[in-house]
Coordinates of C-alpha atoms in Angstrom, one line a residue:
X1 CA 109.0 162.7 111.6
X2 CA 106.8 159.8 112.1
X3 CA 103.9 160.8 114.6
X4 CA 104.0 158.5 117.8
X5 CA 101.4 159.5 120.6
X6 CA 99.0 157.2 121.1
X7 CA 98.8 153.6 121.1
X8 CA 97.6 152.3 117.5
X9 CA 96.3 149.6 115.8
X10 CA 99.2 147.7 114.5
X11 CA 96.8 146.0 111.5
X12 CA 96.8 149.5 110.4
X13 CA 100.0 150.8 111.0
X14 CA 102.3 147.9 110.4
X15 CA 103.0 149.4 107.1
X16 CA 104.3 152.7 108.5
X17 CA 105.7 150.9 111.1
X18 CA 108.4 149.4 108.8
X19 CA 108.7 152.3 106.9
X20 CA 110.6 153.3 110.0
X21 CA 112.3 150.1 110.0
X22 CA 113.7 150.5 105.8
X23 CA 115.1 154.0 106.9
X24 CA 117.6 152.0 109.9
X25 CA 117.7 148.5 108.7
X26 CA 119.2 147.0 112.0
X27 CA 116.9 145.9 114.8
X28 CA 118.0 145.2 118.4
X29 CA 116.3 143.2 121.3
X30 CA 119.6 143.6 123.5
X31 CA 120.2 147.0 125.2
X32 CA 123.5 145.6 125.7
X33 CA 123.8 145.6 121.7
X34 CA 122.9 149.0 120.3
X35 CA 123.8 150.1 117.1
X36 CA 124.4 153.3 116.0
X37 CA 120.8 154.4 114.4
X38 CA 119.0 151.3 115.4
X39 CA 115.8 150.3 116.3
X40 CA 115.2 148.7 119.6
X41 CA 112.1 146.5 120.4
X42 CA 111.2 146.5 124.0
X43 CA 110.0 142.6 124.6
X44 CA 109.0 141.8 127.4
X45 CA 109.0 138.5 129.6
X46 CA 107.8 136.6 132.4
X47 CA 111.7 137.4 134.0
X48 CA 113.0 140.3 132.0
X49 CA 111.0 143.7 130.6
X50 CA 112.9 145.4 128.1
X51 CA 110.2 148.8 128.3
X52 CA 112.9 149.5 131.6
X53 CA 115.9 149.3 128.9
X54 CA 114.4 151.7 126.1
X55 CA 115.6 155.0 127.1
X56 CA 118.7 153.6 127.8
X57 CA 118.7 151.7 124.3
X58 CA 118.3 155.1 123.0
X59 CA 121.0 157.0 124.7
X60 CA 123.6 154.1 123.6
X61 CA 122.9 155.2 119.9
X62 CA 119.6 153.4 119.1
X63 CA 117.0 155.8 116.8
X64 CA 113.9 154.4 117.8
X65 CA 112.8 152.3 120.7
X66 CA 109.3 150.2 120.2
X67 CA 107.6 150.2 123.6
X68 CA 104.6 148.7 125.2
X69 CA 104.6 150.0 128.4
X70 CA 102.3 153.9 128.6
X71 CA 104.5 155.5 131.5
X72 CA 107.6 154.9 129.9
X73 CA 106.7 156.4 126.5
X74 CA 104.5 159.3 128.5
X75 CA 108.1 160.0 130.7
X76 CA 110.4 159.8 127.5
X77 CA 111.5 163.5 126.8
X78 CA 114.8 163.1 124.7
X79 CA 115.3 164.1 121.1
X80 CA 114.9 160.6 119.7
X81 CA 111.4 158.7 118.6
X82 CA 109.8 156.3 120.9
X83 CA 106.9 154.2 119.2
X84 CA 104.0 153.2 121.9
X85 CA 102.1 149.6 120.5
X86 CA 100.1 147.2 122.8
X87 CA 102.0 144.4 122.1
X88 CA 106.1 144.7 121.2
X89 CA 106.6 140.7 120.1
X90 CA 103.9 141.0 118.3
X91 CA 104.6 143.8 116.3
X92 CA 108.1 142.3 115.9
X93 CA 106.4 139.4 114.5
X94 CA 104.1 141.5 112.6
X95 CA 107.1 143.7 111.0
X96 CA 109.3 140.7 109.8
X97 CA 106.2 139.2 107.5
X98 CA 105.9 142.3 105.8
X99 CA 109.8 142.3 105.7
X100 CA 109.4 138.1 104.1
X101 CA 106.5 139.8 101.8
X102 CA 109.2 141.6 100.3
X103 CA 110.6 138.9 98.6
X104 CA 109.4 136.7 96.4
X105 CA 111.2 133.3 96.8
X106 CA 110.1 130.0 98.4
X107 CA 110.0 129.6 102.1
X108 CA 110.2 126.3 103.5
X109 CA 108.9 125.6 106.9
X110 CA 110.2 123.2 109.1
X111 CA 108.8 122.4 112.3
X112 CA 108.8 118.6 114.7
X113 CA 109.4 117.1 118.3
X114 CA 112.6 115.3 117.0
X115 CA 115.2 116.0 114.1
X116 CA 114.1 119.5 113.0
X117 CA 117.4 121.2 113.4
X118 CA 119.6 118.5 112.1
X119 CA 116.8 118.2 109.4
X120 CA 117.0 121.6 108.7
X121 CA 120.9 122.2 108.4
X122 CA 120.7 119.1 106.1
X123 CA 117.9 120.8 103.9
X124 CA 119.7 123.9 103.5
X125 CA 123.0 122.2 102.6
X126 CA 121.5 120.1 99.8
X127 CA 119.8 123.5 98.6
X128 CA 122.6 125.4 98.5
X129 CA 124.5 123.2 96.3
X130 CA 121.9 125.3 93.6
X131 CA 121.4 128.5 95.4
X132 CA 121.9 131.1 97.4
X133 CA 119.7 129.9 100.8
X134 CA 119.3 132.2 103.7
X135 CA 118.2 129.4 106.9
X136 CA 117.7 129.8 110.7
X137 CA 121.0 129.9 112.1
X138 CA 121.7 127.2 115.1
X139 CA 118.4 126.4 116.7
X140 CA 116.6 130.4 116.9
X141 CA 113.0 128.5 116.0
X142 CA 111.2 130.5 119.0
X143 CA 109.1 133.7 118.8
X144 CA 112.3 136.1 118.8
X145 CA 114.1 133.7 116.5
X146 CA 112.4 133.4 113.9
X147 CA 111.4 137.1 113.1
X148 CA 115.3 137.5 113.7
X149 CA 115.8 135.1 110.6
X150 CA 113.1 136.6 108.2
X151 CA 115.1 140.1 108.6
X152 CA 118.1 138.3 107.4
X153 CA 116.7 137.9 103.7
X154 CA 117.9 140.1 101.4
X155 CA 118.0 140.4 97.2
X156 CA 120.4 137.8 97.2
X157 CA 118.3 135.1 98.7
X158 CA 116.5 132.5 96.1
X159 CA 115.5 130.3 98.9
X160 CA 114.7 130.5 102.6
X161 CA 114.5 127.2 105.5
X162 CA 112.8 128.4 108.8
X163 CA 113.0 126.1 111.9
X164 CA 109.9 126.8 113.9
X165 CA 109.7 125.2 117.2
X166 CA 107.0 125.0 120.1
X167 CA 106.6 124.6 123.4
X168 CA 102.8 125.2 123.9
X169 CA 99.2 125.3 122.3
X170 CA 99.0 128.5 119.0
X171 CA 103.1 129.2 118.8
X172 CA 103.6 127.0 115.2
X173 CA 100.3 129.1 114.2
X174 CA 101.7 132.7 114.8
X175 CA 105.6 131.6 113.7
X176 CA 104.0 130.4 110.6
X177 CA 101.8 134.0 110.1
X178 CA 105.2 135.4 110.5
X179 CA 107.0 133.0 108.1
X180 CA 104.6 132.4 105.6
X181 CA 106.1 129.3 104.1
X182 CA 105.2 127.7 100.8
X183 CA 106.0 124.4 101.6
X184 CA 107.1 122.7 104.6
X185 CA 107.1 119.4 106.8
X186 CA 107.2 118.5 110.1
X187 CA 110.2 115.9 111.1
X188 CA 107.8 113.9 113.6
X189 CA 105.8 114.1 116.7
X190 CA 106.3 112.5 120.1
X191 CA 106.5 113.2 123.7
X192 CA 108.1 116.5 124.5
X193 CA 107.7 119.8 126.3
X194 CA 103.9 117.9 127.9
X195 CA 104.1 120.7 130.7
X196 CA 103.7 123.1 128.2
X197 CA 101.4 121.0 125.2
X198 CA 99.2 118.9 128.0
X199 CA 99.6 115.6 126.4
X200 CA 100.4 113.8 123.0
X201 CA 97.5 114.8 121.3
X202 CA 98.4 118.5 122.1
X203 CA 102.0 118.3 120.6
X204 CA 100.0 116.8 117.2
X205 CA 98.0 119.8 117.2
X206 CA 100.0 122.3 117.9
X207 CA 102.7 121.1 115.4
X208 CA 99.9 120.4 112.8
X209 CA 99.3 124.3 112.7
X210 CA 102.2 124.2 109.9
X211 CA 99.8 122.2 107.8
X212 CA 96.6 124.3 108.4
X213 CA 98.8 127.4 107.8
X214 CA 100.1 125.6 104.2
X215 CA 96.7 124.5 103.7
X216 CA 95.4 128.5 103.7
X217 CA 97.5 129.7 100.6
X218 CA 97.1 128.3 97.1
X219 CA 100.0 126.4 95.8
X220 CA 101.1 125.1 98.8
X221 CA 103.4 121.7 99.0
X222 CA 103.7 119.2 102.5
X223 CA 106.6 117.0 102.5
X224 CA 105.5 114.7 104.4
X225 CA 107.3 110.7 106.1
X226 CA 104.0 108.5 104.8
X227 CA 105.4 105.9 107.6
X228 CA 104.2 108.5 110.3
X229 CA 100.8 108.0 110.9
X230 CA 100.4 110.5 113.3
X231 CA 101.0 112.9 110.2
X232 CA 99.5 111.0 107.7
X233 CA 96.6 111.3 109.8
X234 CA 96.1 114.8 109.8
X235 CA 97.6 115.8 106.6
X236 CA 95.0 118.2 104.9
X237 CA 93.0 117.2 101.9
X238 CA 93.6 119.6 98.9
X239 CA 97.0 120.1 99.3
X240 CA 99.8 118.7 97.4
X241 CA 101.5 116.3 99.3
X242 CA 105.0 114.6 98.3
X243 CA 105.8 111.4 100.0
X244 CA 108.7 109.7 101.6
X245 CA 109.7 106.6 103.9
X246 CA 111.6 104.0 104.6
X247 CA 109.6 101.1 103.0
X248 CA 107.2 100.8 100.4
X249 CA 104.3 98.5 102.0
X250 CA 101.8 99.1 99.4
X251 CA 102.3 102.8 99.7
X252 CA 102.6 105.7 97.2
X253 CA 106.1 106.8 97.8
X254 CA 107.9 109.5 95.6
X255 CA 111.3 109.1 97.8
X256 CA 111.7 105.8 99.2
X257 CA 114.7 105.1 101.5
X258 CA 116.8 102.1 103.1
X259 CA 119.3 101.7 105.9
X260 CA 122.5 99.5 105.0
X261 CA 124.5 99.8 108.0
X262 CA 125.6 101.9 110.9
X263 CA 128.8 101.2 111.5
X264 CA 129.1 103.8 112.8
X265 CA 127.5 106.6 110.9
X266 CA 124.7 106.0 108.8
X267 CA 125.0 104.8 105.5
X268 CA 121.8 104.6 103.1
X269 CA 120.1 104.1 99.9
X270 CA 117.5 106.1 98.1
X271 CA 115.8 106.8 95.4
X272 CA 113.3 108.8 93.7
X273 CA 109.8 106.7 92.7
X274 CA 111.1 103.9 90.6
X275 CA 114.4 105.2 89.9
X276 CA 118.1 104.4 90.4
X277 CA 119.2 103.9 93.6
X278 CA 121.6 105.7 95.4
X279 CA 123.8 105.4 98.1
X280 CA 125.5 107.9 101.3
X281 CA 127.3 107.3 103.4
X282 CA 126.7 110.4 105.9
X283 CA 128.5 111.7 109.0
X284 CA 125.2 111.1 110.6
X285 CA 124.7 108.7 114.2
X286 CA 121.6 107.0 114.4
X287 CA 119.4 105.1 112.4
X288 CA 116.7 107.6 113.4
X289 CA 118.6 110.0 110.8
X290 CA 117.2 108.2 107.5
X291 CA 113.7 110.1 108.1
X292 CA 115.7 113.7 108.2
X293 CA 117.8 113.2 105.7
X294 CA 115.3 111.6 103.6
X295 CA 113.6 114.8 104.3
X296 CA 116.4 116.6 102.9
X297 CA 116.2 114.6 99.3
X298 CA 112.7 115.4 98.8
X299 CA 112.8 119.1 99.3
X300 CA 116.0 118.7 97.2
X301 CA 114.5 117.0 94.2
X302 CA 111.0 119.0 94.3
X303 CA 113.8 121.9 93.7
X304 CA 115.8 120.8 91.0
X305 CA 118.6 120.0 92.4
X306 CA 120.4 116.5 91.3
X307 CA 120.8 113.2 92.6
X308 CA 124.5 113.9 92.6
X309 CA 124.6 117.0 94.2
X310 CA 122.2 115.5 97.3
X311 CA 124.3 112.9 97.3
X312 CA 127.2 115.1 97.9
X313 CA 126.0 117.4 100.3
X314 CA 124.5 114.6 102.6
X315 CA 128.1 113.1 103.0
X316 CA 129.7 116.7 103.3
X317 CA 127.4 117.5 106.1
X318 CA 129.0 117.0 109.4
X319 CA 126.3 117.7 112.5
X320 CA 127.5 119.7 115.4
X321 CA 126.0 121.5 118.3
X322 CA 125.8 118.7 120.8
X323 CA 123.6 116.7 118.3
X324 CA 124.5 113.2 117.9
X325 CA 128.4 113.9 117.1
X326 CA 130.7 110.8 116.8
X327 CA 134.1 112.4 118.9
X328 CA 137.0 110.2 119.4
X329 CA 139.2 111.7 122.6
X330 CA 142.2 110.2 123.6
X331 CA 140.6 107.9 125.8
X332 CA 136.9 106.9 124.7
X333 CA 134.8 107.3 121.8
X334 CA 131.7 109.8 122.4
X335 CA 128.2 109.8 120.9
X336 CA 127.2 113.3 122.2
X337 CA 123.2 114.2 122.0
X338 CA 123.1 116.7 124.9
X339 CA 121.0 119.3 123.7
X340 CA 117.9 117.8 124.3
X341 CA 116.0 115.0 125.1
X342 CA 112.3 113.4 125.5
X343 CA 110.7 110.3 125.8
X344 CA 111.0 109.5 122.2
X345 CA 114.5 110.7 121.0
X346 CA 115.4 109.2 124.0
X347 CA 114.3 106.1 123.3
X348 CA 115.8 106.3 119.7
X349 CA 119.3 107.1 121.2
X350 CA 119.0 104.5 123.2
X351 CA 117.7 101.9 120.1
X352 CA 120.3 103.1 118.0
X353 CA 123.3 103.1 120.8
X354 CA 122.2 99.4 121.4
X355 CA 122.2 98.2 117.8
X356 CA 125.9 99.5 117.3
X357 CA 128.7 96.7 116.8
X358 CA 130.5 98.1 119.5
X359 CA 131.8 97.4 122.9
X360 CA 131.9 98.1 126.0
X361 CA 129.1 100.8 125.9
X362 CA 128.4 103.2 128.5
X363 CA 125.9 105.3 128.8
X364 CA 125.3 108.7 130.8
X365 CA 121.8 110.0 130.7
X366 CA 120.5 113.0 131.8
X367 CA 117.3 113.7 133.2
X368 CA 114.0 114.5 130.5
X369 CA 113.1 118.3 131.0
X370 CA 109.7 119.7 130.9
X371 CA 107.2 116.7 131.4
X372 CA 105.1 118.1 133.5
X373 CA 103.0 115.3 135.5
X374 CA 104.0 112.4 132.9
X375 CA 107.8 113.3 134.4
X376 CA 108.0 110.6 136.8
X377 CA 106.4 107.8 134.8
X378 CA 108.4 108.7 131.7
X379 CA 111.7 108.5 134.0
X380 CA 110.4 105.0 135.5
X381 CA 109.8 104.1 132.1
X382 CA 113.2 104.9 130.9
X383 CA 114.9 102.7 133.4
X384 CA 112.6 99.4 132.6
X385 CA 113.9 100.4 128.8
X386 CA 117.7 100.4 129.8
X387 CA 117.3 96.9 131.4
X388 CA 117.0 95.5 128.3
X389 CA 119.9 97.3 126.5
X390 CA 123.3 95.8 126.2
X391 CA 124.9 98.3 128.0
X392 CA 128.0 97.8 130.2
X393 CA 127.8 100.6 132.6
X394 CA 125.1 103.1 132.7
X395 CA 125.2 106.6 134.7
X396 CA 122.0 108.7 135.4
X397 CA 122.0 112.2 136.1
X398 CA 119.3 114.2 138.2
X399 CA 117.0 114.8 140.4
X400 CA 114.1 112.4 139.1
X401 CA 116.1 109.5 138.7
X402 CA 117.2 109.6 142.2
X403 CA 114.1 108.1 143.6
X404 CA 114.0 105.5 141.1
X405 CA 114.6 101.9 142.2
X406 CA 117.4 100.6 139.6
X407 CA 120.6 99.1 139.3
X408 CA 122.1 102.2 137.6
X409 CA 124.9 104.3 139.5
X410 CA 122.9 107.7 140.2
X411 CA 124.1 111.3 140.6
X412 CA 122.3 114.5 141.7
X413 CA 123.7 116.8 138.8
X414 CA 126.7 117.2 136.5
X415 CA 129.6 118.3 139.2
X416 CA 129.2 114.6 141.0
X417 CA 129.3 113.3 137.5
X418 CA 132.2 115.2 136.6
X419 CA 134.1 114.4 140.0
X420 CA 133.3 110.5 139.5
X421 CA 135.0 111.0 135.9
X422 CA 137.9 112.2 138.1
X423 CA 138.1 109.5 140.0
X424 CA 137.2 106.5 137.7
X425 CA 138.5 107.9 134.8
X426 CA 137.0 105.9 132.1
X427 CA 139.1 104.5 129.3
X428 CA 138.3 102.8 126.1
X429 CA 134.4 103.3 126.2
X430 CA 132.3 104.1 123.9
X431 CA 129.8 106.5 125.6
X432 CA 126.3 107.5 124.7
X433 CA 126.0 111.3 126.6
X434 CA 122.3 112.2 126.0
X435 CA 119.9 114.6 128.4
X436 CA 118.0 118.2 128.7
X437 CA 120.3 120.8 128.0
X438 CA 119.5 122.1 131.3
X439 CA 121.3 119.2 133.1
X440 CA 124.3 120.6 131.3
X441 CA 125.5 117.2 130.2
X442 CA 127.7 118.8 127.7
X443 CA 130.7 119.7 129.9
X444 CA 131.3 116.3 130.1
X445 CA 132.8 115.4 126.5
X446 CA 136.0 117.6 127.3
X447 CA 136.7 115.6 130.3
X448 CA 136.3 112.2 128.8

């Protein structure tokens, strides 16, 4: 019976720590969803703190319940073992790299503002026209998400792709300790999540920790869009780097790229160096796509698999999720992006939607999340941007568009939204639905 009664030092004990974990093999954050035999972690929160849950955990058929809290694991007196650590996320962390360290397969990273979902299903669907690729399912890129995806490997995986996202200062930094990727890129970087990052130069930072983390191990490999020269600009010296972008201007490119219409999904042209080219014609909306899916080329050559298969998979992939989906109802034609949204995807939604050969065009915007004190001048911002787009009618939703002097028809939240749909019932449109997820844009494509 492993010994548990005293706080320890997790550098030290990590090891025995998942000794526990090989004898159950199924971990549980949920008290709500406890396994017969399992071992529950006990996070905690700034609104939830699962050290209240553990005994409970344990009586609903968990084995072992990881707890930080003293006077829950001092008051536990049942039959089953309660493990007391400082710090429960960070020992889940801690347990799933010595879980990835298990396996000896590449690991690529995959971290950006914009794109890195979308950039990530696409990477893993071109790998896995070679191999068996375990991924990060849907978007779980946080601090629980991602040790959630490392336990998934198992012997049958030859390749893994890790979404890592951020939303302040240091969390790319411990997700890649966790991950320990081989390679990896990061999509772009732009103006997102500032409440949490401080500024621009904050998000380049804190997104650049993927490089300094590939820059620590030998043998490492960035992909990395040479026509970024945010990331150009802090790529580190010594590692191998293998380039990509949409036009050559003088530049050492080993996947070079070109956009020959959206019409309207993207179709493109690549090739590798001074090779063929060769042309997709994806399911893909936006322009802003070439970059991820040139992305998804280069970690597909640097693995072996062919032009054809690429080729193939880039056209098979269709995106879902809320993430620029092209959905024909029986009335109007949706472009639905409503899972997120910042200054700069907003902007390249908005470049993209104004470019298509299309008409009329309507747009319904929800507010930008998570701003922080650039909020309002991003939002005034926005509306001098849509007075220059060829848009017919244009609909803005929430609170910090409502004190905005514009032309626009304005509405406090989605239910006045969804009772002006009522009421107007537009027919015939082709509407751009962008926002935060949190302004919950995306019960509008079922009523359209």
């Amino acid at each position: 019976m492993y010994f548990c009664g005293k706080i320890m030092d997790i550098k030290m004990d990590i090891k025995e720590l998942y000794a526990i974990y090989q004898q159950h093999l199924v971990i549980t954050t949920d008290s709500r969803d406890c396994p017969e035999g399992s071992i529950f972690i006990a996070l905690k929160g700034d609104s939830f703190d699962g050290n209240q849950f553990a005994v409970q955990a344990l009586d609903k058929g968990c084995a072992v319940a990881i707890v930080s809290d003293e006077q829950v694991f001092n008051g536990y007196h049942g039959n089953k073992q309660m493990v007391l650590v400082p710090d429960t996320l960070q020992t889940f962390k801690d347990m799933a790299r010595e879980h990835r360290r298990r396996f000896n397969i590449p690991v690529v990273g995959i971290t950006g503002t914009n794109g890195k979902t979308t950039t990530k299903e696409l990477v893993r669907e071109v790998l896995s026209q070679r191999y068996h690729v375990m991924a990060t399912e849907g978007n779980y890129n946080n601090d629980i998400g991602v040790p959630k995806t490392l336990f998934r490997l198992n012997a049958d995986h030859e390749i893994a792709v890790v979404e890592m996202g951020a939303s302040h200062p240091g969390d790319i930094k411990t997700l890649a300790e966790a991950a320990e990727p081989t390679c990896g890129l990061i999509t772009n970087v732009g103006k997102a999540h500032l409440q949490g990052f401080g500024s621009l130069e904050g998000v380049i930072h804190t997104k650049g920790e993927l490089y300094d983390n590939l820059a620590s191990r030998e043998g490492s490999v960035i992909f990395v869009n040479a026509d970024n020269e945010h990331l150009m600009g802090i790529l580190p010296e010594g590692v191998k780097s293998i380039r990509y972008g949409r036009n050559a201007d003088g530049k050492q490119l080993d996947v070079l790229g070109e956009i020959i219409a959206c019409d309207p999904f993207l179709r493109l042209r690549w090739r590798a160096g001074e090779g063929p080219w060769h042309e997709v014609t994806t399911r893909l909306i936006g322009s802003y796509n070439l970059d991820n899916a040139l992305a998804a080329v280069t970690v597909g050559l640097h693995f072996g698999v062919s032009p054809d298969m690429i080729c193939r998979a880039l056209e098979n992939y269709v995106p879902s999720n809320n993430r620029s989906q092209l959905t024909e109802t029986g009335r109007n034609h949706l472009i639905v992006d409503a899972y997120n949204a910042n200054p700069t995807s907003m902007a390249a939604a908005l470049d993209n939607f104004s470019l298509m050969q299309v008409a009329p065009k309507m747009a319904i915007l929800g507010e930008m999340r998570e701003l922080g004190a650039s909020s309002r001048e991003e939002h005034v911002r926005l509306v001098e941007k849509l007075k220059a787009c060829p848009f017919d009618t244009v609909w803005l939703v929430g609170d910090e568009f409502m004190e905005i002097e514009c032309p626009y028809r304005k509405f406090a939240d989605v239910d006045q939204v969804k009772a002006a749909i009522a009421a107007d019932c537009p027919t015939g449109q082709f509407i751009l639905i962008k926002g935060s997820n949190g302004i919950r844009l995306f019960q509008l494509p079922e009523l359209l």
